[in-house]
XYZ file of C-alpha atoms in Angstrom:
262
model
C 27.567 -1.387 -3.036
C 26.844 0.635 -6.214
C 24.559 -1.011 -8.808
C 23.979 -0.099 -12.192
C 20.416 0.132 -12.280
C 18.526 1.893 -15.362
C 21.589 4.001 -16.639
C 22.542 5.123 -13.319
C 24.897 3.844 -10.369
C 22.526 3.615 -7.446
C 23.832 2.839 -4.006
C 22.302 0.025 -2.001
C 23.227 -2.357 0.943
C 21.695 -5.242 1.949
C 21.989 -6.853 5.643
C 21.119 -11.200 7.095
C 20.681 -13.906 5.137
C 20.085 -13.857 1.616
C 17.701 -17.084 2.368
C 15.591 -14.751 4.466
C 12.279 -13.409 3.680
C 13.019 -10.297 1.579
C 12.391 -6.459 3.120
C 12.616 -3.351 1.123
C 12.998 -0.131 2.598
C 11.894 2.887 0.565
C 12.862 6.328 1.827
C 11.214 9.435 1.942
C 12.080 12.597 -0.055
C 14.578 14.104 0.446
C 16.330 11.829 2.572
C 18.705 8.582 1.775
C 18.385 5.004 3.018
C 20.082 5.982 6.234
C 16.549 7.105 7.453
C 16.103 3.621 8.106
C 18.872 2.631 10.327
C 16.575 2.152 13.256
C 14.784 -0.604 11.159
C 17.351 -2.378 9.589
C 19.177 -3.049 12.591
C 15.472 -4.167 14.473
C 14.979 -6.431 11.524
C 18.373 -7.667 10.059
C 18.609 -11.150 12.164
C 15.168 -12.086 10.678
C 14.713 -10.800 7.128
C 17.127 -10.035 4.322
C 16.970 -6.655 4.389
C 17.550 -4.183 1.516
C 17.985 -0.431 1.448
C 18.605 1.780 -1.419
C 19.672 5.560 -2.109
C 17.411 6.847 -4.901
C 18.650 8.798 -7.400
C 20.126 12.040 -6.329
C 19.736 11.033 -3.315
C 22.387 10.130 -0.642
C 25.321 7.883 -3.015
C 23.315 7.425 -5.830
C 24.223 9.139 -9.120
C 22.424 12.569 -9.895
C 21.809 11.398 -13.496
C 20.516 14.624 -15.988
C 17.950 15.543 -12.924
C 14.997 15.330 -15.192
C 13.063 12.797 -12.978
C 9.044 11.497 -13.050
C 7.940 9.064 -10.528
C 7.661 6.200 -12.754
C 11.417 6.373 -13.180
C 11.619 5.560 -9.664
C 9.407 2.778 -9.772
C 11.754 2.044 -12.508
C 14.423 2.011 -10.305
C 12.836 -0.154 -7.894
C 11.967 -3.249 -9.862
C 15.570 -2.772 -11.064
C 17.174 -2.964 -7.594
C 14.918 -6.518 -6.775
C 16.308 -7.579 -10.490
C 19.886 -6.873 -9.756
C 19.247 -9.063 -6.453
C 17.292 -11.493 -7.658
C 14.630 -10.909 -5.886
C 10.690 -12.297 -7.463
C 8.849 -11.589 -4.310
C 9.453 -9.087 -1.821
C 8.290 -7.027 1.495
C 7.703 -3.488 1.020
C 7.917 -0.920 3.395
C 7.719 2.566 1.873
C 7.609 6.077 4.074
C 6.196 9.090 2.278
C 7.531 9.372 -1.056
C 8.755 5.641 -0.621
C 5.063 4.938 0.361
C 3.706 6.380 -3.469
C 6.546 4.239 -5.103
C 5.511 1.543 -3.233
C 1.808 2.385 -4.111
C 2.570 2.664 -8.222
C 4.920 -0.574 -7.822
C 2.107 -2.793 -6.420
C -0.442 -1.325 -9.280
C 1.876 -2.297 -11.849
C 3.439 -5.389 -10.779
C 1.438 -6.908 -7.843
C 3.121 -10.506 -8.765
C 6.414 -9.288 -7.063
C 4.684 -8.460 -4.282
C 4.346 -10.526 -0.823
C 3.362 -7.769 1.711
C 2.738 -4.048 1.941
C 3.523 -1.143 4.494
C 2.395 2.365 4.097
C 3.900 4.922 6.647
C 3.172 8.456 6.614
C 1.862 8.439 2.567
C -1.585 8.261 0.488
C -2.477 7.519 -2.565
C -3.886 11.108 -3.878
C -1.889 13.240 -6.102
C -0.415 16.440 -5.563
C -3.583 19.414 -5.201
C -2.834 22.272 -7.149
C -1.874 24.413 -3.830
C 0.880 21.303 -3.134
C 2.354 22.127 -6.924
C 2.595 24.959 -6.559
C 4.144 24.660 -3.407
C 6.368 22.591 -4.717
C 7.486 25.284 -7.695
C 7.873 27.958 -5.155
C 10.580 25.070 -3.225
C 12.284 24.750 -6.197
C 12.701 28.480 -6.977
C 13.914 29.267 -3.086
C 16.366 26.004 -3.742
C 18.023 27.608 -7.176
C 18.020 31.049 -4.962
C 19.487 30.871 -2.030
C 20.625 27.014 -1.972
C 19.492 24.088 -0.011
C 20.017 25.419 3.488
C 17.109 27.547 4.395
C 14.629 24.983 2.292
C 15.722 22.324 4.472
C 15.330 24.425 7.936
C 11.726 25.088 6.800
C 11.346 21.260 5.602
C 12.355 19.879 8.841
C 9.700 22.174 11.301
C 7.140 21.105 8.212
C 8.224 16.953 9.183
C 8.835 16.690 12.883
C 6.425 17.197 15.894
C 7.476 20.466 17.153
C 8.560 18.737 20.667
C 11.111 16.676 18.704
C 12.803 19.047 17.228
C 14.892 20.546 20.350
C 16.096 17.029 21.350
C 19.770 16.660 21.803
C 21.402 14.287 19.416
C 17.885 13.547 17.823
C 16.822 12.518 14.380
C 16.686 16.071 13.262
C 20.222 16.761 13.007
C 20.388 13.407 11.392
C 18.190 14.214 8.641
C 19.247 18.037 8.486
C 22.639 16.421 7.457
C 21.292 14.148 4.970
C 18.988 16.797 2.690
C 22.145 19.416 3.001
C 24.224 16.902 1.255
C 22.107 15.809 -1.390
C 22.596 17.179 -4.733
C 20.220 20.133 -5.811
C 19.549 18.988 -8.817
C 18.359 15.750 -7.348
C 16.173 17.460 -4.806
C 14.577 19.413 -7.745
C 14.156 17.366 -9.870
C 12.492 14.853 -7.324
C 10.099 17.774 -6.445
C 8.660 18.197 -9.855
C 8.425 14.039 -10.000
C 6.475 14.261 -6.913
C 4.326 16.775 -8.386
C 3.040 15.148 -11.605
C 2.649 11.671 -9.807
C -0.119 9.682 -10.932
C -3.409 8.826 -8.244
C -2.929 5.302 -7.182
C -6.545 5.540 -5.175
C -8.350 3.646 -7.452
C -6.065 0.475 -7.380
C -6.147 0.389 -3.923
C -9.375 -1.848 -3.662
C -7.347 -4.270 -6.146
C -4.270 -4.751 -3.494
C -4.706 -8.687 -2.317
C -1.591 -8.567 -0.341
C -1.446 -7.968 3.707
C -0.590 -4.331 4.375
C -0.151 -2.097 7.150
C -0.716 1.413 7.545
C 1.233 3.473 9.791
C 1.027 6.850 10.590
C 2.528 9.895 13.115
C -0.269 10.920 15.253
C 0.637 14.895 14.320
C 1.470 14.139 10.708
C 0.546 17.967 8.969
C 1.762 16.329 5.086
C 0.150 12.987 5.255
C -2.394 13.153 7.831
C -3.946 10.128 10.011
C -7.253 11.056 7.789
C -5.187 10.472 4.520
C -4.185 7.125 6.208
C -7.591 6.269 7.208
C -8.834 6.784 3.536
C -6.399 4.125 2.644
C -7.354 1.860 5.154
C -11.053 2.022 4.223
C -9.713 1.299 0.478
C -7.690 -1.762 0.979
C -9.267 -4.933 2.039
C -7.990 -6.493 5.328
C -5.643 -3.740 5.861
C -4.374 -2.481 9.305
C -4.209 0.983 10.419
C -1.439 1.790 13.392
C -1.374 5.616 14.890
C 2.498 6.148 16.249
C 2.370 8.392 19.146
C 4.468 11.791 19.318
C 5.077 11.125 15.880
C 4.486 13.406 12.970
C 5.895 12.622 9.415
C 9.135 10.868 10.393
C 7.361 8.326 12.606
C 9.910 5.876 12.332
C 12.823 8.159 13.564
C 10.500 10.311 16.042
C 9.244 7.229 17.841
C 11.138 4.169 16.734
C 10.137 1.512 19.247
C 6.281 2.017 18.520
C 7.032 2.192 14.979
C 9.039 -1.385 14.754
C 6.936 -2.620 17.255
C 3.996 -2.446 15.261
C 6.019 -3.317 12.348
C 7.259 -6.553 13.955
C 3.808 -7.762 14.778
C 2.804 -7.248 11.358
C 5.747 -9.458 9.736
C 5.585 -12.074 12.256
């Protein structure tokens, strides 16, 4: 369905029983909801599931493409108000993983349970800025194509990324059809995102911590910062698994997922 969420028409789908316990799905930059496809189809019979295109991303409307993270968080709380949703699940990979971070500093009441995959809490170094800048001049050069070839050898374990029919051409798909301008301006929200380390002692909630076992962006030692951080927390390594862990090895990834929710 498309919801009009902050301004925008945002695309999101929801899957079981509205009576269900409630599970949000966050997706990574620059992907779409369909990242989690895997999950939602693990976890539909038991939760009420919700997944959501961000904007200019996937569905969603581009908007002006003037974006800061907070507008995502933004977007967020808006999608559990358009449900009518107090108290919620959240399971955030990457990008999703820093929303779900500043959404759990800012309104922890709404907030039942807590997974982290393949994210921390830090903010952008200056070498990742200006990383990020460089991205976003190559993008407005010579289009989307060649900055998501070098994205996807920078997210997948190199031995998943000559497997037929594998996630890879899934998600090579996915970034080619999103919107430029969505892609950057996401890249300079990602870049002036605030540091959500010091809240993490504060987070009362159960939360687990997931990460690929070759993650290069988020590494397990980002992950075990986090775990350190938050009280009671959980720390799962998925095997063969770099930044996409739940597409590169989906049955560790929900298995450990499953354990956590039941």
């Amino acid at each position: 369905m498309l919801a009009k969420i902050n301004g925008l028409e945002l695309s999101l789908t929801t899957y079981g029983r509205p009576t269900n316990l409630p599970l949000i799905f966050i997706h990574g930059f620059p992907f779409s909801s369909a990242m989690w496809d895997g999950q939602v189809q693990a976890f539909k019979n038991d939760f009420y599931v919700v997944t959501y295109d961000h904007r200019g991303h996937g569905r969603s409307e581009v908007g002006d493409g003037q974006y800061m993270l907070e507008f995502f968080v933004d977007d967020l709380a808006g999608v559990l108000d358009y449900l009518s949703l107090s108290k919620v699940i959240l399971c955030g990979l990457s990008m999703g993983g820093y929303i779900a971070l500043r959404t759990i500093e800012r309104n922890p009441e709404r907030i039942l349970g807590l997974v982290l995959a393949d994210t921390r809490s830090e903010p952008d170094s200056n070498e990742a800025k200006i990383k990020r800048v460089n991205s976003i001049n190559k993008i407005k050069k010579d289009g989307i194509r060649p900055f998501t070839e070098e994205f996807l050898a920078a997210v997948f374990a190199p031995e998943n990324m000559s497997t037929p029919l594998s996630a890879v051409d899934k998600i090579r798909l996915i970034i080619n059809q999103n919107p430029v301008s969505g892609v950057c301006g996401t890249l300079i929200a990602l870049a002036s995102r605030t540091d959500t380390t010091q809240s993490l002692s504060r987070i009362a909630v159960p939360t687990l911590i997931l990460v690929g076992e070759k993650d290069g962006i988020t590494p397990v030692s980002a992950a075990e910062s986090m775990r350190q951080r938050i009280a009671g927390s959980t720390l799962s390594i998925i095997p063969g698994a770099a930044h996409l862990s739940n597409m590169e090895n989906p049955i560790i990834f929900n298995t450990h997922l499953s354990l956590f929710l039941n």
